[in-house]
Coordinates of C-alpha atoms and ligand atoms in Angstrom, one line a residue:
M1 CA 12.5 6.8 34.2
T2 CA 10.3 7.1 30.7
Q3 CA 12.6 6.3 27.6
S4 CA 12.6 9.5 24.7
C5 CA 12.2 9.1 21.1
Y6 CA 12.7 12.2 18.5
V7 CA 11.1 11.1 15.4
T8 CA 11.1 14.2 12.3
T9 CA 9.4 14.5 8.8
P10 CA 11.3 16.5 6.1
I11 CA 10.7 20.1 6.1
Y12 CA 8.5 21.2 3.8
Y13 CA 9.6 23.5 1.1
V14 CA 6.8 26.2 0.7
N15 CA 6.9 26.8 -3.6
G16 CA 3.8 25.0 -3.5
A17 CA 0.6 23.2 -2.5
P18 CA 1.3 20.0 -0.8
H19 CA 0.4 16.8 -2.3
I20 CA 0.3 12.7 -1.3
G21 CA 4.3 12.5 -1.7
H22 CA 4.2 15.1 1.6
A23 CA 1.4 13.1 3.5
Y24 CA 2.9 10.0 2.7
T25 CA 5.9 10.8 4.4
S26 CA 3.9 12.5 7.3
I27 CA 1.5 10.2 8.1
A28 CA 4.3 7.6 8.3
A29 CA 6.0 9.2 10.4
D30 CA 2.8 10.0 12.3
A31 CA 2.1 5.8 12.6
M32 CA 6.3 5.6 13.9
A33 CA 5.3 8.8 16.3
R34 CA 1.5 7.3 17.5
F35 CA 3.1 3.5 17.8
K36 CA 5.9 5.2 20.3
R37 CA 3.6 6.7 22.0
L38 CA 1.1 3.9 23.0
D39 CA 4.1 1.6 23.2
G40 CA 4.9 4.0 26.8
Y41 CA 8.0 6.3 25.0
D42 CA 7.9 9.9 25.4
V43 CA 7.8 10.9 22.1
L44 CA 9.0 14.2 20.2
F45 CA 7.5 14.4 16.7
L46 CA 8.2 17.3 14.4
T47 CA 7.6 18.2 11.5
G48 CA 7.5 22.0 9.4
T49 CA 8.0 24.1 6.7
D50 CA 11.4 24.9 4.7
E51 CA 10.8 28.2 3.7
H52 CA 14.1 30.0 2.7
G53 CA 16.3 29.6 -0.8
Q54 CA 15.9 30.4 -4.1
K55 CA 13.4 28.0 -5.0
V56 CA 10.8 29.8 -2.5
E57 CA 12.1 33.4 -3.6
Q58 CA 11.0 32.9 -6.9
A59 CA 7.5 31.3 -6.0
A60 CA 7.1 34.0 -4.0
A61 CA 8.0 36.1 -7.0
A62 CA 5.7 34.7 -9.8
A63 CA 2.7 34.9 -7.2
G64 CA 3.1 38.8 -6.9
V65 CA 4.1 38.5 -2.9
D66 CA 7.2 39.3 -0.5
P67 CA 8.1 36.0 0.6
Q68 CA 7.3 36.7 4.1
T69 CA 3.1 36.6 3.4
F70 CA 4.0 34.0 0.4
T71 CA 5.6 31.2 3.5
D72 CA 3.2 32.1 5.9
R73 CA 0.8 31.5 3.4
I74 CA 2.2 28.1 2.2
S75 CA 3.5 27.2 5.3
S76 CA -0.4 27.7 6.7
D77 CA -1.5 25.6 4.1
F78 CA 0.9 22.5 4.7
K79 CA -0.4 22.6 8.3
A80 CA -4.1 22.3 7.9
M81 CA -2.9 19.4 5.4
S82 CA -1.2 17.7 8.4
D83 CA -3.8 18.3 10.6
A84 CA -6.7 16.8 7.9
M85 CA -3.6 13.6 7.5
G86 CA -4.8 13.0 11.5
V87 CA -0.2 14.2 12.0
S88 CA -0.1 14.1 15.5
Y89 CA 3.3 16.6 15.8
D90 CA 4.6 17.8 19.1
D91 CA 5.7 20.8 17.1
W92 CA 5.4 22.9 13.7
I93 CA 9.3 24.7 13.5
R94 CA 9.4 27.1 10.2
T95 CA 12.9 27.8 9.0
T96 CA 12.3 31.6 9.7
E97 CA 11.5 31.7 13.4
A98 CA 13.4 33.4 15.7
R99 CA 14.5 30.2 17.5
H100 CA 15.8 28.6 14.3
K101 CA 18.0 31.0 12.7
R102 CA 19.4 32.0 16.5
S103 CA 20.1 28.4 16.2
C104 CA 21.4 27.9 12.7
A105 CA 23.7 31.0 13.4
E106 CA 25.5 29.4 16.5
L107 CA 25.8 26.2 14.3
W108 CA 27.9 27.9 11.8
R109 CA 29.6 29.8 14.5
R110 CA 30.9 25.8 16.1
I111 CA 31.7 24.6 13.0
A112 CA 33.6 27.4 12.1
A113 CA 35.4 27.3 15.1
N114 CA 36.2 23.6 14.3
G115 CA 37.9 25.3 11.4
D116 CA 35.8 23.6 8.5
F117 CA 34.1 27.2 6.6
Y118 CA 36.9 28.8 4.2
L119 CA 36.1 31.8 1.5
G120 CA 36.4 30.7 -1.8
H121 CA 34.7 31.0 -5.0
Y122 CA 31.9 28.9 -6.2
E123 CA 31.9 28.5 -9.8
G124 CA 29.7 25.2 -11.2
W125 CA 26.1 23.7 -11.7
Y126 CA 23.0 24.2 -9.7
A127 CA 19.5 23.0 -9.7
V128 CA 17.0 25.9 -8.1
R129 CA 14.4 23.1 -8.2
D130 CA 16.9 20.7 -5.5
E131 CA 18.5 23.2 -4.5
A132 CA 21.1 21.6 -5.1
F133 CA 25.1 22.0 -6.7
Y134 CA 25.8 19.4 -9.0
D135 CA 29.2 18.0 -10.8
E136 CA 29.4 18.0 -14.8
A137 CA 29.7 14.6 -14.5
E138 CA 26.6 13.4 -12.9
L139 CA 24.2 16.2 -15.9
T140 CA 22.8 15.0 -18.7
L141 CA 23.5 16.7 -22.1
R142 CA 19.9 17.3 -24.1
P143 CA 19.9 17.8 -27.9
D144 CA 19.6 21.3 -27.7
G145 CA 22.3 22.1 -25.6
S146 CA 20.7 22.1 -22.2
R147 CA 22.1 19.7 -19.4
V148 CA 19.4 18.4 -16.6
A149 CA 20.4 16.9 -13.7
P150 CA 19.7 13.3 -12.4
S151 CA 16.4 14.3 -10.6
G152 CA 15.5 15.5 -14.8
A153 CA 15.5 19.6 -12.8
A154 CA 17.1 22.0 -14.7
V155 CA 20.9 23.4 -13.8
E156 CA 22.4 26.8 -14.1
W157 CA 25.6 27.8 -14.0
V158 CA 26.3 29.6 -10.8
K159 CA 29.6 31.9 -10.1
E160 CA 29.6 33.6 -6.9
P161 CA 31.5 34.2 -3.5
S162 CA 31.2 31.8 -1.0
Y163 CA 31.9 29.8 2.0
F164 CA 33.2 26.0 1.4
F165 CA 32.8 23.3 3.8
R166 CA 35.6 21.2 4.2
L167 CA 33.5 18.1 3.4
S168 CA 36.8 15.7 1.5
A169 CA 37.8 15.9 5.4
W170 CA 35.2 13.9 7.0
Q171 CA 34.7 11.1 3.9
Q172 CA 36.7 8.5 6.5
R173 CA 34.9 9.7 9.6
L174 CA 31.5 9.6 7.8
L175 CA 32.2 5.2 6.4
D176 CA 33.7 4.5 9.4
F177 CA 30.7 6.0 11.1
Y178 CA 28.5 3.8 8.3
E179 CA 30.5 0.9 9.3
A180 CA 30.1 1.1 13.4
N181 CA 26.4 1.7 12.7
P182 CA 24.7 -0.4 10.0
E183 CA 21.1 0.4 11.0
F184 CA 22.1 4.4 10.3
I185 CA 20.5 4.0 6.4
A186 CA 17.5 2.3 5.6
P187 CA 16.7 0.7 3.5
R188 CA 19.7 -1.7 3.0
S189 CA 19.4 -0.5 -1.1
R190 CA 20.2 3.4 -0.1
R191 CA 22.6 2.2 2.6
N192 CA 24.6 0.8 -0.4
E193 CA 23.9 3.8 -2.5
V194 CA 25.6 6.3 0.1
V195 CA 28.6 3.9 0.8
S196 CA 29.4 4.1 -2.7
F197 CA 29.1 7.7 -3.1
V198 CA 31.5 8.8 -0.1
R199 CA 34.0 6.4 -1.1
G200 CA 33.9 7.4 -4.7
G201 CA 35.2 10.6 -2.7
L202 CA 33.6 14.0 -1.3
L203 CA 34.0 17.7 -3.2
D204 CA 34.0 20.5 -0.4
L205 CA 30.5 22.0 -0.5
S206 CA 29.5 25.3 -0.8
V207 CA 27.8 26.4 1.9
S208 CA 26.5 29.9 1.5
R209 CA 25.0 32.0 -1.8
T210 CA 25.8 35.6 -2.0
T211 CA 23.6 36.6 -5.5
F212 CA 20.4 36.2 -3.1
N213 CA 19.6 37.3 0.2
W214 CA 16.0 35.0 1.5
G215 CA 18.0 33.2 4.2
I216 CA 19.9 33.6 7.1
P217 CA 23.2 35.5 7.3
V218 CA 26.0 34.2 8.2
P219 CA 27.5 35.3 11.2
D220 CA 30.4 38.4 10.8
A221 CA 30.2 38.2 6.3
P222 CA 28.1 40.5 5.0
G223 CA 26.2 39.8 1.7
H224 CA 26.2 36.1 2.5
V225 CA 23.4 33.8 3.6
M226 CA 23.8 30.3 4.6
Y227 CA 22.7 27.4 2.2
V228 CA 19.6 26.5 2.4
W229 CA 19.8 23.3 2.5
L230 CA 22.4 23.7 6.2
D231 CA 19.7 26.0 7.1
A232 CA 17.2 23.5 6.7
L233 CA 19.2 20.5 8.6
Q234 CA 19.4 22.2 11.4
N235 CA 15.8 22.0 12.3
Y236 CA 16.1 19.3 13.7
V237 CA 18.1 20.8 16.6
S238 CA 16.6 23.9 16.9
A239 CA 13.5 22.8 18.4
C240 CA 15.5 20.5 20.6
G241 CA 15.8 24.1 22.4
F242 CA 19.8 24.5 20.5
P243 CA 21.9 25.9 21.5
D244 CA 20.5 27.1 25.4
P245 CA 22.1 24.6 28.3
G246 CA 19.5 23.8 30.1
A247 CA 16.7 23.8 27.2
P248 CA 14.3 21.0 28.8
R249 CA 13.8 19.2 24.7
W250 CA 17.6 18.4 24.7
R251 CA 16.8 15.1 25.8
Y252 CA 15.4 14.5 22.6
W253 CA 18.7 14.5 20.5
P254 CA 19.9 12.9 19.1
A255 CA 17.1 11.7 17.0
D256 CA 15.6 8.1 16.6
V257 CA 14.7 8.6 13.1
H258 CA 14.3 11.4 10.1
F259 CA 11.9 10.3 7.9
V260 CA 13.0 11.1 4.3
G261 CA 12.1 10.5 1.0
K262 CA 14.9 9.1 -1.4
D263 CA 15.3 11.9 -3.3
I264 CA 16.7 13.5 -0.1
I265 CA 18.9 10.9 1.5
R266 CA 22.1 12.1 0.5
F267 CA 21.6 15.8 2.4
H268 CA 20.5 13.6 5.3
A269 CA 23.0 10.6 5.2
V270 CA 26.2 12.7 4.1
Y271 CA 26.4 16.4 4.9
W272 CA 24.0 16.3 8.3
P273 CA 26.3 14.0 10.0
A274 CA 29.5 15.6 8.6
F275 CA 27.7 18.8 10.1
L276 CA 26.9 17.5 13.0
M277 CA 30.2 15.8 13.9
A278 CA 31.9 19.4 12.7
A279 CA 30.2 21.2 15.4
G280 CA 30.3 18.7 17.5
L281 CA 27.1 17.3 18.1
A282 CA 25.7 14.0 18.7
L283 CA 24.8 12.1 15.5
P284 CA 20.9 11.1 14.7
K285 CA 20.6 7.1 15.0
R286 CA 18.6 6.7 12.0
V287 CA 17.6 8.1 8.5
S288 CA 15.0 5.5 7.2
S289 CA 14.1 6.8 3.9
N290 CA 10.6 6.2 1.1
G291 CA 10.4 5.6 -2.4
W292 CA 7.8 7.3 -4.5
W293 CA 4.1 7.3 -5.3
L294 CA 3.3 7.7 -8.6
M295 CA 0.1 8.1 -9.7
D296 CA -1.4 4.8 -12.2
G297 CA 2.4 4.7 -12.6
E298 CA 3.1 7.7 -14.0
K299 CA 5.4 10.3 -12.1
M300 CA 3.7 12.9 -10.4
S301 CA 4.0 16.7 -11.9
K302 CA 2.5 20.2 -12.2
S303 CA 3.3 20.0 -16.0
L304 CA 1.6 16.9 -16.1
G305 CA -1.7 17.8 -14.6
N306 CA -1.6 14.5 -12.2
V307 CA -0.5 16.1 -9.2
V308 CA -2.9 14.0 -6.3
E309 CA -4.3 16.2 -3.1
P310 CA -4.4 14.3 -0.4
R311 CA -7.3 16.1 1.5
K312 CA -9.2 15.0 -1.7
L313 CA -8.7 11.9 -1.8
A314 CA -9.0 11.3 2.1
D315 CA -12.6 13.1 1.4
I316 CA -13.1 10.5 -1.3
F317 CA -12.0 7.5 0.7
G318 CA -12.2 8.3 4.2
L319 CA -8.9 9.5 5.9
D320 CA -7.7 6.3 7.5
Q321 CA -8.8 3.9 5.0
L322 CA -6.8 6.3 2.6
R323 CA -3.2 6.2 5.6
Y324 CA -3.8 2.1 5.7
F325 CA -3.5 2.1 2.0
L326 CA -0.8 4.3 2.3
L327 CA 1.2 2.0 4.5
R328 CA 0.0 -1.0 3.7
E329 CA 0.3 -1.2 -0.3
K330 CA 3.7 -0.5 -1.3
P331 CA 7.1 -1.7 1.1
F332 CA 8.4 1.7 3.0
G333 CA 11.9 2.1 1.0
A334 CA 9.6 0.9 -2.6
D335 CA 7.7 3.3 -5.1
G336 CA 4.4 2.3 -5.4
S337 CA 1.8 3.6 -8.2
L338 CA -1.3 5.1 -6.7
S339 CA -4.7 4.4 -7.8
H340 CA -8.2 4.2 -7.7
A341 CA -8.7 0.4 -8.3
A342 CA -6.1 0.0 -6.1
I343 CA -7.6 1.9 -3.2
I344 CA -11.5 0.5 -3.4
T345 CA -9.4 -2.8 -3.6
R346 CA -8.0 -2.8 -0.7
I347 CA -10.8 -1.3 1.5
N348 CA -13.2 -3.4 0.0
V349 CA -11.2 -6.7 0.7
D350 CA -9.3 -5.7 3.6
L351 CA -10.8 -3.3 5.4
A352 CA -15.0 -4.1 5.0
N353 CA -14.3 -7.6 4.1
D354 CA -11.6 -9.0 6.3
L355 CA -12.1 -7.2 9.3
G356 CA -14.7 -4.9 9.6
N357 CA -17.1 -8.2 8.8
L358 CA -15.0 -9.9 11.4
A359 CA -16.1 -7.3 14.2
Q360 CA -19.3 -7.1 13.1
R361 CA -20.4 -10.6 12.7
S362 CA -18.5 -11.8 16.8
L363 CA -19.6 -7.8 18.2
S364 CA -23.7 -8.8 16.7
L365 CA -23.3 -11.9 18.0
V366 CA -22.6 -10.3 21.6
A367 CA -25.3 -7.8 20.9
R368 CA -28.1 -10.7 20.4
N369 CA -27.1 -13.9 22.2
C370 CA -25.5 -13.0 25.5
G371 CA -27.2 -9.6 25.8
G372 CA -24.8 -7.1 25.2
V373 CA -23.0 -8.4 27.7
L374 CA -18.8 -9.6 27.6
P375 CA -19.2 -13.0 28.7
A376 CA -16.6 -15.1 30.6
R377 CA -13.4 -16.2 29.0
G378 CA -14.1 -20.1 30.6
A379 CA -12.1 -23.7 29.6
L380 CA -9.8 -23.3 26.2
T381 CA -10.1 -25.6 23.0
E382 CA -6.4 -26.2 21.2
D383 CA -8.4 -24.0 18.5
D384 CA -9.1 -21.2 20.6
A385 CA -5.5 -21.2 22.7
A386 CA -4.1 -21.3 18.8
L387 CA -6.0 -17.8 17.6
L388 CA -4.9 -16.2 21.0
A389 CA -1.6 -16.8 21.3
S390 CA -1.1 -15.8 17.4
A391 CA -2.7 -12.3 18.9
D392 CA -0.5 -12.3 21.9
A393 CA 2.9 -12.4 19.9
L394 CA 1.7 -9.8 17.5
L395 CA 2.9 -7.0 19.7
G396 CA 6.4 -8.0 19.6
V397 CA 6.4 -9.0 15.8
V398 CA 4.5 -5.6 14.7
R399 CA 6.6 -3.5 16.5
G400 CA 10.2 -5.0 15.2
H401 CA 8.3 -3.7 11.8
F402 CA 7.7 -0.2 12.8
D403 CA 11.1 0.1 14.4
Q404 CA 12.6 -1.4 10.9
Q405 CA 9.5 0.7 9.3
T406 CA 8.6 -2.2 7.7
F407 CA 5.3 -1.2 7.8
H408 CA 3.7 -3.4 4.8
D409 CA 5.4 -6.5 6.6
G410 CA 3.5 -5.3 10.1
L411 CA 0.4 -5.0 9.0
E412 CA 0.1 -8.0 6.9
E413 CA 1.5 -10.1 9.9
V414 CA -2.3 -8.1 11.9
W415 CA -3.6 -9.4 8.7
K416 CA -2.8 -13.2 9.4
V417 CA -4.1 -12.5 12.7
V418 CA -7.2 -11.4 11.5
R419 CA -7.7 -13.7 8.4
A420 CA -7.1 -17.0 10.8
A421 CA -9.9 -15.4 13.5
N422 CA -12.3 -15.5 10.1
G423 CA -11.4 -19.2 9.7
Y424 CA -11.7 -19.6 13.3
I425 CA -15.2 -17.8 13.2
D426 CA -16.4 -20.1 10.5
R427 CA -14.9 -23.3 12.0
Q428 CA -16.6 -22.4 15.8
A429 CA -19.8 -21.0 13.5
P430 CA -20.8 -19.2 17.3
W431 CA -24.4 -18.9 15.6
A432 CA -25.0 -22.1 15.3
L433 CA -23.5 -23.2 19.4
N434 CA -26.1 -20.5 20.5
R435 CA -29.2 -23.1 20.3
T436 CA -26.4 -26.2 21.4
D437 CA -24.0 -24.8 23.9
K438 CA -24.4 -21.6 25.0
A439 CA -21.4 -22.0 27.3
R440 CA -19.1 -22.8 24.4
M441 CA -21.0 -20.1 22.4
G442 CA -20.0 -17.0 24.9
V443 CA -16.4 -18.8 25.5
V444 CA -16.0 -18.3 21.4
L445 CA -17.1 -15.1 21.3
R446 CA -14.8 -13.8 24.1
V447 CA -11.5 -15.1 21.9
L448 CA -12.4 -13.3 19.4
V449 CA -13.1 -10.5 21.2
D450 CA -9.8 -10.2 23.0
T451 CA -8.3 -10.9 19.1
L452 CA -10.4 -7.9 17.7
R453 CA -9.1 -6.1 20.8
V454 CA -5.2 -6.8 20.4
V455 CA -5.8 -5.9 16.3
A456 CA -7.4 -2.3 17.0
T457 CA -5.3 -1.4 19.5
L458 CA -2.5 -2.1 17.0
L459 CA -4.1 -0.6 14.4
Q460 CA -4.3 2.4 16.3
P461 CA -1.2 4.3 14.8
V462 CA -2.3 3.8 11.8
M463 CA -5.7 4.4 12.1
P464 CA -6.3 6.3 14.9
G465 CA -10.5 7.2 14.3
S466 CA -11.7 4.1 13.2
M467 CA -9.9 1.8 15.5
G468 CA -10.9 4.0 18.1
R469 CA -14.4 3.3 17.5
M470 CA -13.7 -0.5 17.6
L471 CA -12.3 -0.2 20.8
D472 CA -15.1 1.3 22.2
Q473 CA -18.0 -1.5 21.1
L474 CA -14.6 -4.0 22.1
G475 CA -15.3 -2.4 25.5
V476 CA -11.6 -1.7 26.2
A477 CA -11.6 2.1 28.2
E478 CA -10.0 4.9 26.7
D479 CA -7.0 4.6 29.1
A480 CA -6.5 0.8 28.6
R481 CA -5.5 1.7 24.9
G482 CA -1.8 1.4 25.3
F483 CA -0.1 -1.8 24.6
A484 CA 1.5 -2.4 28.6
S485 CA -2.5 -2.8 28.7
L486 CA -2.7 -5.5 26.4
G487 CA -1.7 -7.5 29.2
V488 CA -4.6 -6.7 31.7
A489 CA -7.9 -9.0 30.7
L490 CA -11.4 -7.1 29.9
T491 CA -13.7 -7.0 32.6
E492 CA -15.7 -10.0 32.1
G493 CA -20.4 -8.9 32.4
Q494 CA -19.2 -5.2 31.4
S495 CA -22.0 -4.2 28.9
L496 CA -21.1 -3.2 25.3
P497 CA -22.2 -0.5 23.0
A498 CA -24.5 -1.9 20.4
P499 CA -22.7 -2.6 17.3
Q500 CA -22.0 -0.2 14.2
G501 CA -19.8 -1.1 11.2
V502 CA -16.5 0.3 11.2
F503 CA -15.7 0.1 7.3
P504 CA -18.3 0.2 4.9
R505 CA -17.8 -1.6 1.7
Y506 CA -16.8 1.6 -0.9
V507 CA -19.5 1.4 -3.6
E508 CA -18.3 3.5 -6.9
P509 CA -20.9 6.7 -7.0
A510 CA -23.6 6.6 -10.2
A511 CA -21.5 8.9 -13.3
Ligands
MSP601 N1 12.8 20.3 2.1 C1 13.3 19.6 2.2 C2 13.7 18.9 2.6 C3 14.0 19.7 3.8 S1 14.3 18.5 4.6 C4 15.3 19.2 6.3 C5 12.2 18.8 0.5 N2 11.0 19.2 0.3 S2 10.0 19.0 -0.5 O1 9.0 19.4 0.1 O2 10.4 18.9 -1.5 O3 9.9 17.1 0.1 C6 9.3 16.7 0.9 C7 9.5 15.7 0.7 O4 8.3 14.5 0.5 C8 11.1 14.8 0.5 O5 10.6 13.9 1.6 C9 9.9 13.5 -0.7 O6 10.5 12.7 -1.0 C10 8.5 13.8 -0.7 N3 7.6 13.7 -1.6 C11 8.2 14.4 -2.5 N4 6.7 13.5 -4.1 C12 7.1 12.6 -3.1 C13 6.0 11.3 -4.1 N5 5.7 11.8 -5.5 N6 6.2 10.3 -3.2 C14 6.6 10.3 -2.0 N7 7.3 11.4 -1.5 C15 7.7 12.5 -2.5 O7 13.0 18.2 0.0

């Protein structure tokens, strides 16, 4: 039976326009989902928008429209951005949909039936920007007497009747779970942070609000809407058809990987497993958190005016070039700096020079000296066999990295082979063999085509469009691009299409 794999992105707040940080998490999740599909898994890849809560309600009011009209508009903009970034989601969930509201109501009932909710009164700090409650001890007092959350968000004093979730009662079970599942939180540094946060003791969590109404009503509790994070997290389960007992998508739960930013790890790695345990549902296998992109070394923010529109970057540099840059430039879990200069270097060195030239040189020799026909392999020298062996080993190595979300290391491994192939072509000089030993030239070019085929096949999840074009030129049929097909030799003697450069050098337009 085909193994299933369920990959999710965070669902995005619809309080403003999408930016590169949103695109990044989605592109990383997309690369993973595409990798798994090519590796033979039955994949469900979910993304969407988080549409309730005070923050969205306030943004709608500021725009002078009702919240539903506002969220319809911004959700479709996020969807258009995701489409423009090549994000191959299977489902786009919106928390204002009926299926999700039904699922949240049932989650609430199950947690209530387990005795984990009680009615009380919340009095404390709340940051609307983070949609999060904070303890006094977590805040920084500023000279003007105001307080800010660790994230820099402003906080306000909230006092209202509220339902509480008995989070404190789950402390030990969470610690036991982390202990038994060391892969649950990635990277390791975040895992340590979460474990020490939970060890420090957990307070019960306020899970309903009564001072506004843009949210999902709490069952049988007029005036209460669910805390937006309880509502939002449940999206992952709603998309699997919960609570219908026979929902075909139930086979995907629990999720294999929740991709999240480092700022929302606590919600996913502490609150979410506690809610699920209380509701008697299985826990996700992994929460993998990404670091932040800084713009020229500075945090992106609307007030600094340095927010980057992903669609603009893709227009300037090309979509696949942007996707490659984002996954190659920094370790997934770490922060990194984005600049035009850094993107241009990646394009010109890695893509145009290392990979693009290699393909163009190899394929134009096949076109010119082999009549455009794929040569046979023939007897292999040690040099040939060494290059092919490194290409053959690549799938296992890259798979290991994608499973750990160490995309930049996986890509570096691919580039080791690309660089080895460049060394090989220079040593073997097939252009010179054309005069001295045509048969040997054929073998060398075939070794290069076979190596490029592995490289292009494994890079499809990151650069689907360009690698599709490269595979066309290498004579790889569309139905032979999955990883299992790597074991089946290409048909020698087939005509290859005329080669065309896949990665042009980026030249700065004249001012
Ligand atoms: N709505 C919540 C998520 C709910 S999931 C059940 C949310 N939304 S968000 O729109 O504010 O952020 C979505 C994701 O974008 C987060 O994972 C966040 O880390 C990521 N990014 C936002 N800015 C970013 C950068 N500058 N760099 C990288 N990612 C960042 O949180």
